[in-house]
Short mmCIF file of C-alpha atoms and ligand atoms in Angstrom, two decimals:
data_model
loop_
_atom_site.label_atom_id
_atom_site.label_comp_id
_atom_site.label_asym_id
_atom_site.label_seq_id
_atom_site.Cartn_x
_atom_site.Cartn_y
_atom_site.Cartn_z
CA UNK A 122 26.67 -28.45 -3.02
CA UNK A 123 27.62 -28.30 0.57
CA UNK A 124 25.58 -30.13 3.14
CA UNK A 125 26.16 -29.24 6.79
CA UNK A 126 27.77 -25.86 6.23
CA UNK A 127 29.89 -25.21 9.33
CA UNK A 128 33.16 -25.36 7.36
CA UNK A 129 34.94 -22.65 5.49
CA UNK A 130 32.61 -20.42 3.42
CA UNK A 131 31.71 -21.44 -0.06
CA UNK A 132 32.19 -18.92 -2.81
CA UNK A 133 30.27 -15.69 -2.20
CA UNK A 134 29.20 -13.16 -4.79
CA UNK A 135 31.53 -12.16 -7.67
CA UNK A 136 33.74 -9.34 -6.47
CA UNK A 137 33.01 -9.76 -2.76
CA UNK A 138 36.25 -10.76 -0.94
CA UNK A 139 35.84 -13.99 0.86
CA UNK A 140 36.96 -14.05 4.47
CA UNK A 141 36.97 -17.33 6.49
CA UNK A 142 35.19 -17.08 9.90
CA UNK A 143 37.19 -15.21 12.43
CA UNK A 144 39.71 -17.57 14.07
CA UNK A 145 38.86 -17.39 17.70
CA UNK A 146 41.33 -18.26 20.52
CA UNK A 147 41.17 -21.91 21.62
CA UNK A 148 39.35 -21.13 24.92
CA UNK A 149 36.67 -19.20 23.07
CA UNK A 150 36.21 -21.94 20.53
CA UNK A 151 35.90 -24.56 23.23
CA UNK A 152 33.49 -22.48 25.25
CA UNK A 153 31.48 -21.93 21.96
CA UNK A 154 31.41 -25.66 21.14
CA UNK A 155 30.35 -26.62 24.64
CA UNK A 156 27.53 -24.16 24.48
CA UNK A 157 26.35 -25.44 21.14
CA UNK A 158 25.89 -29.05 22.34
CA UNK A 159 23.63 -27.94 25.17
CA UNK A 160 20.45 -27.14 23.31
CA UNK A 161 18.86 -25.16 26.19
CA UNK A 162 22.07 -23.28 26.91
CA UNK A 163 22.51 -22.45 23.15
CA UNK A 164 18.97 -21.56 22.23
CA UNK A 165 17.90 -19.50 25.32
CA UNK A 166 19.15 -16.06 26.23
CA UNK A 167 21.99 -17.80 28.06
CA UNK A 168 23.41 -18.60 24.67
CA UNK A 169 22.88 -15.11 23.35
CA UNK A 170 24.39 -13.43 26.34
CA UNK A 171 27.40 -15.86 26.39
CA UNK A 172 28.25 -15.45 22.74
CA UNK A 173 27.85 -11.74 22.87
CA UNK A 174 30.32 -11.63 25.81
CA UNK A 175 32.73 -14.07 24.12
CA UNK A 176 32.75 -11.88 20.96
CA UNK A 177 33.64 -10.80 18.45
CA UNK A 178 30.33 -8.89 18.40
CA UNK A 179 30.28 -5.67 16.27
CA UNK A 180 28.12 -2.83 17.41
CA UNK A 181 25.41 -2.46 14.80
CA UNK A 182 24.72 1.07 16.02
CA UNK A 183 27.88 1.86 13.98
CA UNK A 184 26.24 0.69 10.77
CA UNK A 185 24.08 3.07 8.63
CA UNK A 186 21.56 1.61 6.31
CA UNK A 187 20.49 4.94 4.88
CA UNK A 188 19.62 4.53 1.20
CA UNK A 189 18.86 0.84 1.55
CA UNK A 190 15.36 -0.64 1.32
CA UNK A 191 14.51 -3.75 3.28
CA UNK A 192 11.30 -5.79 3.18
CA UNK A 193 10.29 -7.89 6.18
CA UNK A 194 7.31 -10.29 6.16
CA UNK A 195 5.47 -11.12 9.30
CA UNK A 196 6.35 -7.63 10.62
CA UNK A 197 3.26 -7.15 12.62
CA UNK A 198 4.52 -9.03 15.68
CA UNK A 199 7.40 -10.61 17.57
CA UNK A 200 10.73 -11.09 15.74
CA UNK A 201 9.52 -9.47 12.44
CA UNK A 202 8.37 -6.20 14.31
CA UNK A 203 11.62 -6.22 16.32
CA UNK A 204 13.64 -6.56 13.09
CA UNK A 205 11.79 -3.89 11.14
CA UNK A 206 12.02 -1.56 14.15
CA UNK A 207 15.76 -1.99 14.47
CA UNK A 208 16.40 -1.68 10.81
CA UNK A 209 14.49 1.63 10.75
CA UNK A 210 16.64 3.01 13.61
CA UNK A 211 19.62 2.15 11.44
CA UNK A 212 18.31 4.35 8.60
CA UNK A 213 16.83 1.67 6.30
CA UNK A 214 13.70 2.36 4.31
CA UNK A 215 11.50 -0.40 5.77
CA UNK A 216 8.77 -2.21 3.86
CA UNK A 217 6.60 -4.30 6.14
CA UNK A 218 4.28 -7.04 5.00
CA UNK A 219 1.27 -8.08 7.08
CA UNK A 220 -1.97 -9.92 6.32
CA UNK A 221 -4.29 -7.88 8.43
CA UNK A 222 -4.63 -4.14 7.69
CA UNK A 223 -5.24 -3.00 11.23
CA UNK A 224 -2.34 -4.98 12.66
CA UNK A 225 -0.10 -3.84 9.83
CA UNK A 226 -0.90 -0.09 10.39
CA UNK A 227 -0.34 -0.55 14.12
CA UNK A 228 3.11 -1.99 13.34
CA UNK A 229 3.90 0.93 11.09
CA UNK A 230 2.89 3.27 13.91
CA UNK A 231 5.07 1.42 16.46
CA UNK A 232 8.09 1.68 14.12
CA UNK A 233 7.36 5.38 13.58
CA UNK A 234 7.07 5.84 17.37
CA UNK A 235 10.55 4.61 17.89
CA UNK A 236 11.97 6.45 14.83
CA UNK A 237 9.72 9.35 13.83
CA UNK A 238 11.65 10.12 10.68
CA UNK A 239 11.57 6.50 9.45
CA UNK A 240 10.60 5.74 5.87
CA UNK A 241 8.02 2.96 6.42
CA UNK A 242 5.55 1.57 3.88
CA UNK A 243 3.03 -1.22 4.40
CA UNK A 244 2.08 -4.07 2.10
CA UNK A 245 -0.58 -6.72 2.52
CA UNK A 246 -0.62 -10.43 1.76
CA UNK A 247 -1.38 -13.74 3.34
CA UNK A 248 1.82 -15.59 2.38
CA UNK A 249 -0.08 -18.88 2.20
CA UNK A 250 -2.25 -17.57 -0.67
CA UNK A 251 -0.26 -17.67 -3.88
CA UNK A 252 -2.73 -15.24 -5.58
CA UNK A 253 -2.06 -12.78 -2.88
CA UNK A 254 1.73 -13.31 -3.03
CA UNK A 255 1.69 -12.71 -6.76
CA UNK A 256 -0.29 -9.48 -6.24
CA UNK A 257 2.12 -8.47 -3.59
CA UNK A 258 5.10 -8.94 -5.95
CA UNK A 259 3.36 -6.85 -8.65
CA UNK A 260 2.62 -4.20 -6.00
CA UNK A 261 6.24 -4.06 -4.84
CA UNK A 262 7.54 -3.95 -8.50
CA UNK A 263 5.17 -1.03 -9.18
CA UNK A 264 6.02 0.95 -6.00
CA UNK A 265 9.75 0.38 -5.35
CA UNK A 266 12.84 1.31 -7.24
CA UNK A 267 15.16 -0.86 -5.19
CA UNK A 268 15.20 -3.74 -2.84
CA UNK A 269 18.44 -4.43 -0.95
CA UNK A 270 17.10 -7.20 1.28
CA UNK A 271 14.10 -9.45 1.61
CA UNK A 272 13.51 -11.10 4.93
CA UNK A 273 11.14 -14.13 4.94
CA UNK A 274 10.09 -14.07 8.58
CA UNK A 275 6.31 -14.73 8.51
CA UNK A 276 5.48 -18.19 9.98
CA UNK A 277 3.34 -20.01 12.54
CA UNK A 278 3.01 -23.33 14.18
CA UNK A 279 -0.54 -24.46 13.54
CA UNK A 280 -2.29 -27.01 15.83
CA UNK A 281 -4.68 -28.15 13.20
CA UNK A 282 -4.27 -28.82 9.48
CA UNK A 283 -5.57 -26.08 7.24
CA UNK A 284 -5.61 -25.61 3.47
CA UNK A 285 -4.67 -22.50 1.38
CA UNK A 286 -7.08 -21.28 -1.32
CA UNK A 287 -4.97 -23.18 -3.84
CA UNK A 288 -5.40 -26.44 -1.78
CA UNK A 289 -1.95 -26.57 -0.18
CA UNK A 290 -1.25 -27.25 3.56
CA UNK A 291 -0.92 -23.78 5.17
CA UNK A 292 2.38 -24.38 6.99
CA UNK A 293 4.14 -25.44 3.83
CA UNK A 294 2.34 -22.90 1.77
CA UNK A 295 3.16 -19.88 4.05
CA UNK A 296 6.78 -20.74 4.88
CA UNK A 297 7.96 -22.45 1.64
CA UNK A 298 5.63 -21.90 -1.39
CA UNK A 299 4.84 -18.25 -0.57
CA UNK A 300 8.40 -17.22 0.09
CA UNK A 301 9.60 -19.14 -3.00
CA UNK A 302 7.16 -17.28 -5.27
CA UNK A 303 7.92 -13.84 -3.69
CA UNK A 304 11.66 -14.48 -4.03
CA UNK A 305 11.41 -15.56 -7.73
CA UNK A 306 9.10 -12.64 -8.57
CA UNK A 307 11.36 -10.03 -6.76
CA UNK A 308 14.56 -11.53 -8.11
CA UNK A 309 14.81 -9.01 -10.96
CA UNK A 310 14.37 -6.08 -8.50
CA UNK A 311 16.97 -7.61 -6.08
CA UNK A 312 19.34 -8.12 -9.00
CA UNK A 313 18.90 -4.55 -10.29
CA UNK A 314 19.64 -3.26 -6.73
CA UNK A 315 22.79 -5.34 -6.28
CA UNK A 316 25.89 -3.32 -7.04
CA UNK A 317 28.89 -5.53 -7.41
CA UNK A 318 30.93 -2.69 -9.01
CA UNK A 319 30.66 -0.56 -5.88
CA UNK A 320 33.54 -0.31 -3.45
CA UNK A 321 32.89 -2.32 -1.35
CA UNK A 322 30.56 -4.49 -3.53
CA UNK A 323 27.01 -4.54 -2.41
CA UNK A 324 25.12 -7.67 -3.13
CA UNK A 325 21.30 -7.86 -2.37
CA UNK A 326 20.40 -10.19 0.40
CA UNK A 327 17.62 -12.71 1.07
CA UNK A 328 17.21 -14.04 4.66
CA UNK A 329 15.04 -16.97 5.66
CA UNK A 330 13.98 -17.16 9.27
CA UNK A 331 14.00 -20.87 10.04
CA UNK A 332 14.01 -22.60 13.42
CA UNK A 333 16.20 -24.87 15.50
CA UNK A 334 13.17 -27.23 15.37
CA UNK A 335 14.28 -28.06 11.86
CA UNK A 336 17.16 -30.11 13.25
CA UNK A 337 14.64 -32.74 14.21
CA UNK A 338 13.35 -33.43 10.73
CA UNK A 339 14.77 -34.72 7.49
CA UNK A 340 13.71 -33.02 4.31
CA UNK A 341 10.41 -34.74 3.42
CA UNK A 342 9.71 -34.69 -0.29
CA UNK A 343 7.36 -37.72 -0.17
CA UNK A 344 4.88 -36.02 2.11
CA UNK A 345 5.84 -32.38 2.31
CA UNK A 346 2.26 -31.30 3.08
CA UNK A 347 1.49 -33.94 5.76
CA UNK A 348 -1.20 -35.71 3.77
CA UNK A 349 -0.37 -38.95 5.64
CA UNK A 350 -1.10 -37.40 9.07
CA UNK A 351 -0.73 -33.99 10.55
CA UNK A 352 1.08 -32.99 13.68
CA UNK A 353 1.65 -29.21 13.96
CA UNK A 354 5.25 -29.36 15.40
CA UNK A 355 6.26 -31.84 12.65
CA UNK A 356 4.75 -29.94 9.83
CA UNK A 357 6.39 -26.78 11.18
CA UNK A 358 9.87 -28.48 11.54
CA UNK A 359 9.59 -29.94 8.03
CA UNK A 360 8.81 -26.52 6.49
CA UNK A 361 11.72 -25.07 8.37
CA UNK A 362 14.04 -27.80 7.19
CA UNK A 363 12.91 -27.05 3.55
CA UNK A 364 13.76 -23.40 4.04
CA UNK A 365 17.28 -24.26 5.03
CA UNK A 366 17.82 -26.44 1.92
CA UNK A 367 16.17 -23.82 -0.26
CA UNK A 368 18.62 -21.18 1.14
CA UNK A 369 21.59 -23.36 -0.02
CA UNK A 370 19.94 -24.00 -3.44
CA UNK A 371 19.08 -20.39 -3.98
CA UNK A 372 22.58 -19.28 -2.90
CA UNK A 373 24.05 -21.45 -5.79
CA UNK A 374 21.56 -20.09 -8.31
CA UNK A 375 21.51 -16.43 -7.33
CA UNK A 376 25.17 -16.01 -6.73
CA UNK A 377 26.11 -14.82 -10.23
CA UNK A 378 23.20 -12.33 -10.09
CA UNK A 379 24.66 -10.56 -7.01
CA UNK A 380 22.17 -11.97 -4.51
CA UNK A 381 23.36 -13.61 -1.29
CA UNK A 382 21.02 -16.00 0.53
CA UNK A 383 21.20 -17.16 4.15
CA UNK A 384 18.97 -19.00 6.58
CA UNK A 385 19.13 -18.47 10.30
CA UNK A 386 17.40 -19.47 13.59
CA UNK A 387 16.61 -17.08 16.26
CA UNK A 388 16.95 -19.36 19.25
CA UNK A 389 13.92 -19.29 21.61
CA UNK A 390 12.33 -15.91 22.04
CA UNK A 391 9.32 -14.71 23.99
CA UNK A 392 6.87 -13.61 21.25
CA UNK A 393 3.14 -13.62 20.64
CA UNK A 394 3.63 -16.57 18.31
CA UNK A 395 5.31 -18.65 21.10
CA UNK A 396 2.64 -17.56 23.59
CA UNK A 397 -0.15 -18.73 21.29
CA UNK A 398 1.42 -21.96 19.98
CA UNK A 399 3.56 -23.22 22.85
CA UNK A 400 2.12 -21.86 26.17
CA UNK A 401 3.59 -24.71 28.34
CA UNK A 402 7.08 -24.24 26.76
CA UNK A 403 6.82 -20.48 27.36
CA UNK A 404 5.80 -21.13 30.98
CA UNK A 405 8.59 -23.63 31.68
CA UNK A 406 11.40 -21.58 30.07
CA UNK A 407 10.00 -18.21 31.40
CA UNK A 408 12.84 -15.72 31.90
CA UNK A 409 15.24 -17.93 29.98
CA UNK A 410 13.56 -17.03 26.71
CA UNK A 411 15.31 -14.41 24.57
CA UNK A 412 13.67 -11.01 24.13
CA UNK A 413 12.37 -10.38 20.60
CA UNK A 414 15.32 -8.01 20.08
CA UNK A 415 17.73 -10.71 20.92
CA UNK A 416 15.96 -13.18 18.71
CA UNK A 417 15.98 -10.72 15.90
CA UNK A 418 19.69 -9.76 16.32
CA UNK A 419 21.11 -12.17 13.78
CA UNK A 420 18.31 -11.31 11.17
CA UNK A 421 19.44 -7.67 11.52
CA UNK A 422 23.07 -8.59 11.35
CA UNK A 423 22.50 -10.75 8.15
CA UNK A 424 20.78 -7.69 6.58
CA UNK A 425 23.40 -5.12 7.69
CA UNK A 426 26.87 -6.56 8.22
CA UNK A 427 29.53 -6.63 5.58
CA UNK A 428 30.70 -9.95 6.99
CA UNK A 429 27.33 -11.50 6.08
CA UNK A 430 27.95 -11.17 2.41
CA UNK A 431 31.45 -12.83 2.41
CA UNK A 432 29.63 -16.19 2.06
CA UNK A 433 26.26 -17.41 0.84
CA UNK A 434 23.99 -20.36 1.52
CA UNK A 435 24.83 -20.67 5.24
CA UNK A 436 22.76 -21.26 8.39
CA UNK A 437 23.29 -18.85 11.31
CA UNK A 438 22.64 -18.47 14.97
CA UNK A 439 24.03 -15.61 17.05
CA UNK A 440 26.10 -14.20 14.05
CA UNK A 441 28.05 -17.42 13.47
CA UNK A 442 27.28 -20.06 10.85
CA UNK A 443 26.27 -23.46 12.29
CA UNK A 444 25.94 -26.99 11.07
CA UNK A 445 22.64 -27.83 9.42
CA UNK A 446 22.64 -31.38 10.82
CA UNK A 447 23.12 -32.66 14.43
CA UNK A 448 20.61 -35.46 14.45
CA UNK A 449 21.52 -38.82 12.79
CA UNK A 450 19.43 -39.74 9.70
CA UNK A 451 18.41 -36.12 8.83
CA UNK A 452 20.75 -35.64 5.87
CA UNK A 453 18.89 -35.44 2.59
CA UNK A 454 20.22 -36.64 -0.75
CA UNK A 455 20.89 -34.50 -3.76
CA UNK A 456 17.87 -36.26 -5.43
CA UNK A 457 15.70 -35.14 -2.53
CA UNK A 458 16.88 -31.59 -2.89
CA UNK A 459 16.04 -31.72 -6.59
CA UNK A 460 12.65 -33.08 -5.79
CA UNK A 461 12.00 -30.23 -3.38
CA UNK A 462 12.75 -27.63 -6.01
CA UNK A 463 10.68 -29.54 -8.64
CA UNK A 464 7.60 -29.68 -6.41
CA UNK A 465 7.92 -25.99 -5.49
CA UNK A 466 8.29 -25.15 -9.25
CA UNK A 467 5.15 -27.15 -10.04
CA UNK A 468 3.21 -25.19 -7.48
CA UNK A 469 4.39 -21.68 -8.27
CA UNK A 470 5.08 -21.91 -12.06
CA UNK A 471 1.47 -20.77 -13.00
CA UNK A 472 2.38 -17.47 -11.22
CA UNK A 473 5.70 -17.12 -12.94
CA UNK A 474 4.51 -17.15 -16.54
CA UNK A 475 5.27 -13.89 -18.22
CA UNK A 476 2.23 -11.59 -18.43
CA UNK A 477 0.62 -12.10 -21.90
CA UNK A 478 1.17 -9.10 -24.08
CA UNK A 479 -2.08 -7.57 -25.25
CA UNK A 480 -2.96 -8.24 -28.88
CA UNK A 481 -2.28 -5.37 -31.28
CA UNK A 482 -5.23 -3.14 -32.10
N1 NAP B 547 9.97 -16.90 18.68
C1 NAP B 547 10.77 -18.04 18.54
O1 NAP B 547 11.28 -18.51 19.60
C2 NAP B 547 11.07 -18.64 17.20
C3 NAP B 547 11.95 -19.72 17.22
C4 NAP B 547 12.24 -20.31 15.91
C5 NAP B 547 11.71 -19.72 14.80
N2 NAP B 547 10.91 -18.68 14.87
C6 NAP B 547 10.27 -18.13 13.59
O2 NAP B 547 10.34 -16.73 13.61
C7 NAP B 547 9.39 -16.19 12.80
C8 NAP B 547 8.64 -15.16 13.63
O3 NAP B 547 7.95 -15.80 14.69
P1 NAP B 547 7.52 -15.00 16.04
O4 NAP B 547 7.96 -15.87 17.17
O5 NAP B 547 7.90 -13.64 15.97
O6 NAP B 547 5.96 -15.22 15.89
P2 NAP B 547 4.74 -14.13 15.82
O7 NAP B 547 4.88 -13.18 16.93
O8 NAP B 547 3.48 -14.89 15.77
O9 NAP B 547 4.91 -13.38 14.47
C9 NAP B 547 4.68 -14.13 13.32
C10 NAP B 547 4.39 -13.20 12.11
O10 NAP B 547 4.12 -13.97 11.02
C11 NAP B 547 2.92 -13.50 10.48
N3 NAP B 547 2.34 -14.60 9.71
C12 NAP B 547 2.03 -15.89 10.14
N4 NAP B 547 1.41 -16.62 9.15
C13 NAP B 547 1.30 -15.75 8.15
C14 NAP B 547 0.77 -15.88 6.85
N5 NAP B 547 0.23 -17.02 6.44
N6 NAP B 547 0.83 -14.82 5.95
C15 NAP B 547 1.37 -13.63 6.42
N7 NAP B 547 1.86 -13.43 7.56
C16 NAP B 547 1.87 -14.50 8.44
C17 NAP B 547 2.08 -13.10 11.63
O11 NAP B 547 1.08 -12.18 11.19
P3 NAP B 547 -0.20 -11.90 12.05
O12 NAP B 547 0.09 -10.79 12.97
O13 NAP B 547 -1.27 -11.55 10.99
O14 NAP B 547 -0.63 -13.15 12.77
C18 NAP B 547 3.20 -12.30 12.41
O15 NAP B 547 3.44 -11.00 11.82
C19 NAP B 547 8.45 -17.34 12.40
O16 NAP B 547 8.88 -17.80 11.15
C20 NAP B 547 8.83 -18.44 13.37
O17 NAP B 547 8.56 -19.69 12.84
C21 NAP B 547 10.46 -18.11 16.02
#
């Protein structure tokens, strides 16, 4: 298992040719490295604009997603709505997940306003509620014949500690337990959709929208749900760190089944979520914040680009894989990774048991 994945790509899916990251000219690599050490320069729109100008930066308008089905959670607002809207313009059948029927319908209408011929369907679930996530998975299995990509975008930074119906802390439940259950339950559909015999091979994809905030936290398996004291930004960053570790673990587990998994961070974008949770941050950075489309760009790229399936289990910003650790003392051990998977399994396993077969008449 790789930790800190900025080196050459690990093995991808069987049959998908590996390609090391494009070797940039020295001046471009130096400029890129200088940008990365300045957090504000890297995470704001300055970083996006500079990397786009430095290239290489493929034009996604050239990519057709016709025939592919992509599910995006948290698609009622901000980055999720921008992602789903862009994917629909590229021809994808878009499946949006919201938790409020009115907001979800309005998101569908906004996508259709941008692309009137788009194939958009809505699903409802609060990702923190495992009963609702299990029902969502049943609904998807019943209604969909394929799923090419699953984007775990839903998330929020919560000022006060809240509990899910199953008694889990909501940040951890909505960004770790819910996505884990949804992924496990939809894995058979993703696997059925993956076509490694195609030319070029077409793995299914899972994308976790993490955050640069995760750099500040070590994986916490002793107190993942902040029982020992709650601070919204810490709970948020811990859950985002767990997502990055999960992406690496799932990548190893799902590779043979034709499913590629990546985590990413969008930089800092002006969204309703940032406005609600971080108003001072929003005011200070003002015009330096990315637009939702700029924040969503790497999510769309990970769903659409052939280059995104030449590796698996990586962490991306602005279409390039990045180190998962910059801050000393944040590297987890293999034992801690095992414990994360064990505690997730304990929470979601009641929802994974096979449906009992009815007794014979
Ligand atoms: N914007 C940034 O600068 C930034 C930076 C780093 C990471 N991120 C991450 O990017 C993702 C999108 O954030 P955003 O900035 O676009 O925020 P946003 O505008 O608030 O959108 C968040 C979306 O997640 C949904 N959501 C939140 N909790 C949910 C739950 N328990 N169940 C179901 N849906 C839930 C929201 O649904 P409702 O409409 O029902 O509230 C909304 O659709 C999040 O994971 C966030 O942590 C954002």
